[in-house]
PDB file of C-alpha atoms in Angstrom:
ATOM      1  CA  UNK A   1     122.504  43.484  54.673  1.00 49.00           C
ATOM      2  CA  UNK A   2     122.016  39.651  54.689  1.00 58.00           C
ATOM      3  CA  UNK A   3     119.880  38.567  51.003  1.00 66.00           C
ATOM      4  CA  UNK A   4     116.078  38.391  51.186  1.00 62.00           C
ATOM      5  CA  UNK A   5     115.495  41.014  54.634  1.00 61.00           C
ATOM      6  CA  UNK A   6     114.939  45.032  54.035  1.00 65.00           C
ATOM      7  CA  UNK A   7     115.907  47.826  54.585  1.00 64.00           C
ATOM      8  CA  UNK A   8     114.797  49.939  57.212  1.00 58.00           C
ATOM      9  CA  UNK A   9     112.939  53.122  55.636  1.00 62.00           C
ATOM     10  CA  UNK A  10     114.570  56.951  56.345  1.00 59.00           C
ATOM     11  CA  UNK A  11     112.580  58.036  58.864  1.00 60.00           C
ATOM     12  CA  UNK A  12     110.466  61.268  58.059  1.00 59.00           C
ATOM     13  CA  UNK A  13     111.731  61.239  54.864  1.00 63.00           C
ATOM     14  CA  UNK A  14     111.974  65.556  53.723  1.00 67.00           C
ATOM     15  CA  UNK A  15     109.441  66.089  57.292  1.00 63.00           C
ATOM     16  CA  UNK A  16     109.142  70.205  57.449  1.00 73.00           C
ATOM     17  CA  UNK A  17     108.267  72.171  60.089  1.00 76.00           C
ATOM     18  CA  UNK A  18     105.381  73.652  59.842  1.00 79.00           C
ATOM     19  CA  UNK A  19     105.538  77.702  59.099  1.00 86.00           C
ATOM     20  CA  UNK A  20     102.341  80.379  59.624  1.00 88.00           C
ATOM     21  CA  UNK A  21     101.632  81.957  55.887  1.00 89.00           C
ATOM     22  CA  UNK A  22     102.300  85.415  55.777  1.00 90.00           C
ATOM     23  CA  UNK A  23      97.932  85.482  56.426  1.00 89.00           C
ATOM     24  CA  UNK A  24      98.326  83.642  59.171  1.00 85.00           C
ATOM     25  CA  UNK A  25     100.457  86.615  60.332  1.00 89.00           C
ATOM     26  CA  UNK A  26      98.336  89.446  59.284  1.00 91.00           C
ATOM     27  CA  UNK A  27      96.634  92.254  60.873  1.00 90.00           C
ATOM     28  CA  UNK A  28      93.529  91.299  59.190  1.00 89.00           C
ATOM     29  CA  UNK A  29      93.741  88.098  60.632  1.00 89.00           C
ATOM     30  CA  UNK A  30      94.648  89.259  64.701  1.00 93.00           C
ATOM     31  CA  UNK A  31      91.159  88.410  66.105  1.00 95.00           C
ATOM     32  CA  UNK A  32      90.736  92.288  68.735  1.00 96.00           C
ATOM     33  CA  UNK A  33      89.832  91.128  72.549  1.00 95.00           C
ATOM     34  CA  UNK A  34      89.038  94.143  75.176  1.00 95.00           C
ATOM     35  CA  UNK A  35      89.504  92.517  78.691  1.00 94.00           C
ATOM     36  CA  UNK A  36      87.766  94.533  81.852  1.00 94.00           C
ATOM     37  CA  UNK A  37      90.497  94.955  83.760  1.00 93.00           C
ATOM     38  CA  UNK A  38      87.896  95.689  87.543  1.00 92.00           C
ATOM     39  CA  UNK A  39      88.224  93.753  90.466  1.00 90.00           C
ATOM     40  CA  UNK A  40      91.018  91.359  88.274  1.00 91.00           C
ATOM     41  CA  UNK A  41      93.979  90.188  90.331  1.00 93.00           C
ATOM     42  CA  UNK A  42      97.184  91.808  87.879  1.00 94.00           C
ATOM     43  CA  UNK A  43      99.214  88.860  87.595  1.00 93.00           C
ATOM     44  CA  UNK A  44      97.330  86.675  86.653  1.00 92.00           C
ATOM     45  CA  UNK A  45      95.643  88.420  83.743  1.00 94.00           C
ATOM     46  CA  UNK A  46      98.631  89.857  82.921  1.00 96.00           C
ATOM     47  CA  UNK A  47      99.395  86.332  81.946  1.00 94.00           C
ATOM     48  CA  UNK A  48      96.574  85.365  80.741  1.00 94.00           C
ATOM     49  CA  UNK A  49      96.436  88.529  78.092  1.00 96.00           C
ATOM     50  CA  UNK A  50     100.463  87.348  77.477  1.00 96.00           C
ATOM     51  CA  UNK A  51      99.196  83.941  76.024  1.00 95.00           C
ATOM     52  CA  UNK A  52      96.820  85.572  73.822  1.00 95.00           C
ATOM     53  CA  UNK A  53      99.183  88.262  72.726  1.00 97.00           C
ATOM     54  CA  UNK A  54     101.374  85.641  72.384  1.00 96.00           C
ATOM     55  CA  UNK A  55      98.842  83.429  70.206  1.00 94.00           C
ATOM     56  CA  UNK A  56      99.097  80.257  72.776  1.00 93.00           C
ATOM     57  CA  UNK A  57      95.309  79.676  72.236  1.00 91.00           C
ATOM     58  CA  UNK A  58      95.640  78.740  68.741  1.00 91.00           C
ATOM     59  CA  UNK A  59      96.234  76.603  67.239  1.00 89.00           C
ATOM     60  CA  UNK A  60      98.470  77.834  64.306  1.00 88.00           C
ATOM     61  CA  UNK A  61     101.125  78.440  67.499  1.00 91.00           C
ATOM     62  CA  UNK A  62     104.091  78.697  66.228  1.00 91.00           C
ATOM     63  CA  UNK A  63     107.647  79.881  68.817  1.00 91.00           C
ATOM     64  CA  UNK A  64     109.169  82.904  67.890  1.00 92.00           C
ATOM     65  CA  UNK A  65     106.303  84.059  65.167  1.00 93.00           C
ATOM     66  CA  UNK A  66     103.489  86.875  65.850  1.00 94.00           C
ATOM     67  CA  UNK A  67     100.675  84.439  65.260  1.00 93.00           C
ATOM     68  CA  UNK A  68      98.891  86.119  68.300  1.00 94.00           C
ATOM     69  CA  UNK A  69      95.574  88.103  68.954  1.00 96.00           C
ATOM     70  CA  UNK A  70      95.691  92.324  70.094  1.00 96.00           C
ATOM     71  CA  UNK A  71      93.724  93.099  73.048  1.00 97.00           C
ATOM     72  CA  UNK A  72      92.692  96.771  75.107  1.00 97.00           C
ATOM     73  CA  UNK A  73      92.780  96.766  79.116  1.00 97.00           C
ATOM     74  CA  UNK A  74      90.065  98.995  79.726  1.00 96.00           C
ATOM     75  CA  UNK A  75      89.635 100.052  83.385  1.00 96.00           C
ATOM     76  CA  UNK A  76      93.315  99.674  84.408  1.00 96.00           C
ATOM     77  CA  UNK A  77      93.041 102.038  87.269  1.00 96.00           C
ATOM     78  CA  UNK A  78      90.678  99.111  89.340  1.00 95.00           C
ATOM     79  CA  UNK A  79      92.773  95.895  88.825  1.00 94.00           C
ATOM     80  CA  UNK A  80      93.673  95.378  92.427  1.00 93.00           C
ATOM     81  CA  UNK A  81      97.374  93.586  94.425  1.00 93.00           C
ATOM     82  CA  UNK A  82      96.641  91.573  97.007  1.00 91.00           C
ATOM     83  CA  UNK A  83      98.277  90.934  99.942  1.00 92.00           C
ATOM     84  CA  UNK A  84     100.772  94.525 101.612  1.00 94.00           C
ATOM     85  CA  UNK A  85     101.831  94.544  97.173  1.00 94.00           C
ATOM     86  CA  UNK A  86      99.868  98.215  97.103  1.00 93.00           C
ATOM     87  CA  UNK A  87     101.892 100.197 100.486  1.00 94.00           C
ATOM     88  CA  UNK A  88     105.427  97.756  99.436  1.00 96.00           C
ATOM     89  CA  UNK A  89     105.526  97.221  95.730  1.00 96.00           C
ATOM     90  CA  UNK A  90     108.178  98.948  93.641  1.00 97.00           C
ATOM     91  CA  UNK A  91     108.235 100.269  90.182  1.00 96.00           C
ATOM     92  CA  UNK A  92     111.581 101.647  88.973  1.00 96.00           C
ATOM     93  CA  UNK A  93     113.067 103.595  85.792  1.00 95.00           C
ATOM     94  CA  UNK A  94     116.270 105.395  84.827  1.00 96.00           C
ATOM     95  CA  UNK A  95     116.360 108.143  82.067  1.00 96.00           C
ATOM     96  CA  UNK A  96     119.632 106.121  81.291  1.00 95.00           C
ATOM     97  CA  UNK A  97     121.771 109.698  83.741  1.00 97.00           C
ATOM     98  CA  UNK A  98     123.783 109.490  86.442  1.00 97.00           C
ATOM     99  CA  UNK A  99     122.034 108.704  89.436  1.00 96.00           C
ATOM    100  CA  UNK A 100     119.082 108.834  87.265  1.00 97.00           C
ATOM    101  CA  UNK A 101     116.551 105.814  88.963  1.00 97.00           C
ATOM    102  CA  UNK A 102     113.531 107.008  90.045  1.00 96.00           C
ATOM    103  CA  UNK A 103     111.647 105.101  92.652  1.00 97.00           C
ATOM    104  CA  UNK A 104     107.691 105.106  93.117  1.00 96.00           C
ATOM    105  CA  UNK A 105     105.669 103.186  95.211  1.00 97.00           C
ATOM    106  CA  UNK A 106     102.439 100.942  93.240  1.00 96.00           C
ATOM    107  CA  UNK A 107      99.752 103.229  94.873  1.00 95.00           C
ATOM    108  CA  UNK A 108     101.694 105.789  93.745  1.00 96.00           C
ATOM    109  CA  UNK A 109     101.843 105.001  90.650  1.00 96.00           C
ATOM    110  CA  UNK A 110      98.314 103.499  90.261  1.00 96.00           C
ATOM    111  CA  UNK A 111      96.378 107.786  91.139  1.00 96.00           C
ATOM    112  CA  UNK A 112      99.667 109.207  88.924  1.00 96.00           C
ATOM    113  CA  UNK A 113      99.627 106.618  85.393  1.00 96.00           C
ATOM    114  CA  UNK A 114      97.611 103.409  85.942  1.00 96.00           C
ATOM    115  CA  UNK A 115      98.307 101.870  82.478  1.00 97.00           C
ATOM    116  CA  UNK A 116     102.240 101.815  83.407  1.00 97.00           C
ATOM    117  CA  UNK A 117     101.266  99.463  86.152  1.00 97.00           C
ATOM    118  CA  UNK A 118      99.288  96.834  83.293  1.00 97.00           C
ATOM    119  CA  UNK A 119     101.879  97.802  80.827  1.00 97.00           C
ATOM    120  CA  UNK A 120     105.088  96.773  82.510  1.00 97.00           C
ATOM    121  CA  UNK A 121     102.907  93.631  84.273  1.00 97.00           C
ATOM    122  CA  UNK A 122     101.846  92.229  80.696  1.00 97.00           C
ATOM    123  CA  UNK A 123     106.058  93.424  78.858  1.00 97.00           C
ATOM    124  CA  UNK A 124     107.828  90.984  81.666  1.00 97.00           C
ATOM    125  CA  UNK A 125     105.594  88.146  80.837  1.00 97.00           C
ATOM    126  CA  UNK A 126     106.495  88.357  77.145  1.00 97.00           C
ATOM    127  CA  UNK A 127     109.825  87.535  75.014  1.00 97.00           C
ATOM    128  CA  UNK A 128     113.111  89.916  75.592  1.00 97.00           C
ATOM    129  CA  UNK A 129     113.876  90.932  72.276  1.00 96.00           C
ATOM    130  CA  UNK A 130     112.741  92.230  68.849  1.00 96.00           C
ATOM    131  CA  UNK A 131     109.188  90.271  69.168  1.00 96.00           C
ATOM    132  CA  UNK A 132     108.704  90.619  72.462  1.00 96.00           C
ATOM    133  CA  UNK A 133     108.461  94.058  71.710  1.00 96.00           C
ATOM    134  CA  UNK A 134     106.046  92.906  68.480  1.00 96.00           C
ATOM    135  CA  UNK A 135     103.619  91.267  70.668  1.00 96.00           C
ATOM    136  CA  UNK A 136     103.767  94.696  72.326  1.00 97.00           C
ATOM    137  CA  UNK A 137     102.281  97.052  70.096  1.00 97.00           C
ATOM    138  CA  UNK A 138      98.854  94.524  70.209  1.00 97.00           C
ATOM    139  CA  UNK A 139      98.996  96.117  73.621  1.00 97.00           C
ATOM    140  CA  UNK A 140      96.360  98.744  74.506  1.00 97.00           C
ATOM    141  CA  UNK A 141      95.638  99.509  77.865  1.00 97.00           C
ATOM    142  CA  UNK A 142      92.732 102.612  79.383  1.00 97.00           C
ATOM    143  CA  UNK A 143      92.238 103.499  82.673  1.00 95.00           C
ATOM    144  CA  UNK A 144      88.302 104.508  82.728  1.00 94.00           C
ATOM    145  CA  UNK A 145      85.965 102.517  80.489  1.00 94.00           C
ATOM    146  CA  UNK A 146      86.174 104.263  77.383  1.00 95.00           C
ATOM    147  CA  UNK A 147      88.514 103.593  74.350  1.00 96.00           C
ATOM    148  CA  UNK A 148      88.777 104.278  71.050  1.00 97.00           C
ATOM    149  CA  UNK A 149      89.575 100.767  68.804  1.00 96.00           C
ATOM    150  CA  UNK A 150      85.755  99.809  68.842  1.00 95.00           C
ATOM    151  CA  UNK A 151      86.274 100.798  64.290  1.00 95.00           C
ATOM    152  CA  UNK A 152      88.575  96.625  65.160  1.00 94.00           C
ATOM    153  CA  UNK A 153      85.040  95.202  66.920  1.00 94.00           C
ATOM    154  CA  UNK A 154      87.163  93.724  70.145  1.00 95.00           C
ATOM    155  CA  UNK A 155      84.591  90.667  71.847  1.00 93.00           C
ATOM    156  CA  UNK A 156      85.413  90.757  75.973  1.00 93.00           C
ATOM    157  CA  UNK A 157      86.798  87.829  77.387  1.00 91.00           C
ATOM    158  CA  UNK A 158      87.079  86.833  80.706  1.00 86.00           C
ATOM    159  CA  UNK A 159      88.940  84.784  82.880  1.00 81.00           C
ATOM    160  CA  UNK A 160      87.435  82.099  85.112  1.00 73.00           C
ATOM    161  CA  UNK A 161      88.441  82.499  88.367  1.00 63.00           C
ATOM    162  CA  UNK A 162      90.783  85.633  88.707  1.00 63.00           C
ATOM    163  CA  UNK A 163      88.140  88.048  90.941  1.00 57.00           C
ATOM    164  CA  UNK A 164      89.846  87.829  94.194  1.00 51.00           C
ATOM    165  CA  UNK A 165      86.190  86.890  96.088  1.00 55.00           C
ATOM    166  CA  UNK A 166      87.028  83.063  97.506  1.00 50.00           C
ATOM    167  CA  UNK A 167      86.461  80.344  95.542  1.00 47.00           C
ATOM    168  CA  UNK A 168      83.332  78.992  96.612  1.00 50.00           C
ATOM    169  CA  UNK A 169      84.060  75.825  96.135  1.00 51.00           C
ATOM    170  CA  UNK A 170      86.121  74.412  99.785  1.00 51.00           C
ATOM    171  CA  UNK A 171      88.627  71.545  99.347  1.00 53.00           C
ATOM    172  CA  UNK A 172      87.925  67.960 102.042  1.00 60.00           C
ATOM    173  CA  UNK A 173      90.915  67.584 102.613  1.00 62.00           C
ATOM    174  CA  UNK A 174      89.409  64.835 104.587  1.00 66.00           C
ATOM    175  CA  UNK A 175      92.281  61.029 104.055  1.00 67.00           C
ATOM    176  CA  UNK A 176      89.431  58.114 102.507  1.00 68.00           C
ATOM    177  CA  UNK A 177      91.595  55.978 103.882  1.00 74.00           C
ATOM    178  CA  UNK A 178      91.247  56.033 107.361  1.00 72.00           C
ATOM    179  CA  UNK A 179      89.143  54.457 109.396  1.00 70.00           C
ATOM    180  CA  UNK A 180      86.675  57.071 111.643  1.00 66.00           C
ATOM    181  CA  UNK A 181      88.182  57.084 114.531  1.00 60.00           C
TER     182      UNK A 181
END
């Protein structure tokens, strides 16, 4: 280099990515939330719960690390779906044997095992690997108002705008540049 011209400093010397410590991932540091699924739409509720399980609501979120919280869902039988999904949506399972595919409608599964509907919706929104299976262990789904996790003192959490009711605001789609006629 020419004399008198300083060399550029090394950009970000020895910078390491931050990783949560063991105490950040410990079960004792996880918060417990309870979600009342009564009147909530299945997919919208499931995506919000998946975010809680992943820990995306925390500033310490790190991909592939279990920093999320535990979620208890009650009233799973009162979750709703829109349109014709109640009579057209199919749930499939396979026994692993030849010809072992079982198919069931949403409304039939809702009467038989309503917890499975919520579990499958949330599990589909988690990573498809061992990390997703570990996160799924932090989800507890129950039909009815009762749950056995009172000792963890879960906080009730509410999601705004996920009910089946129409929005209270009506959007007026008028062009402000258009001249009144």
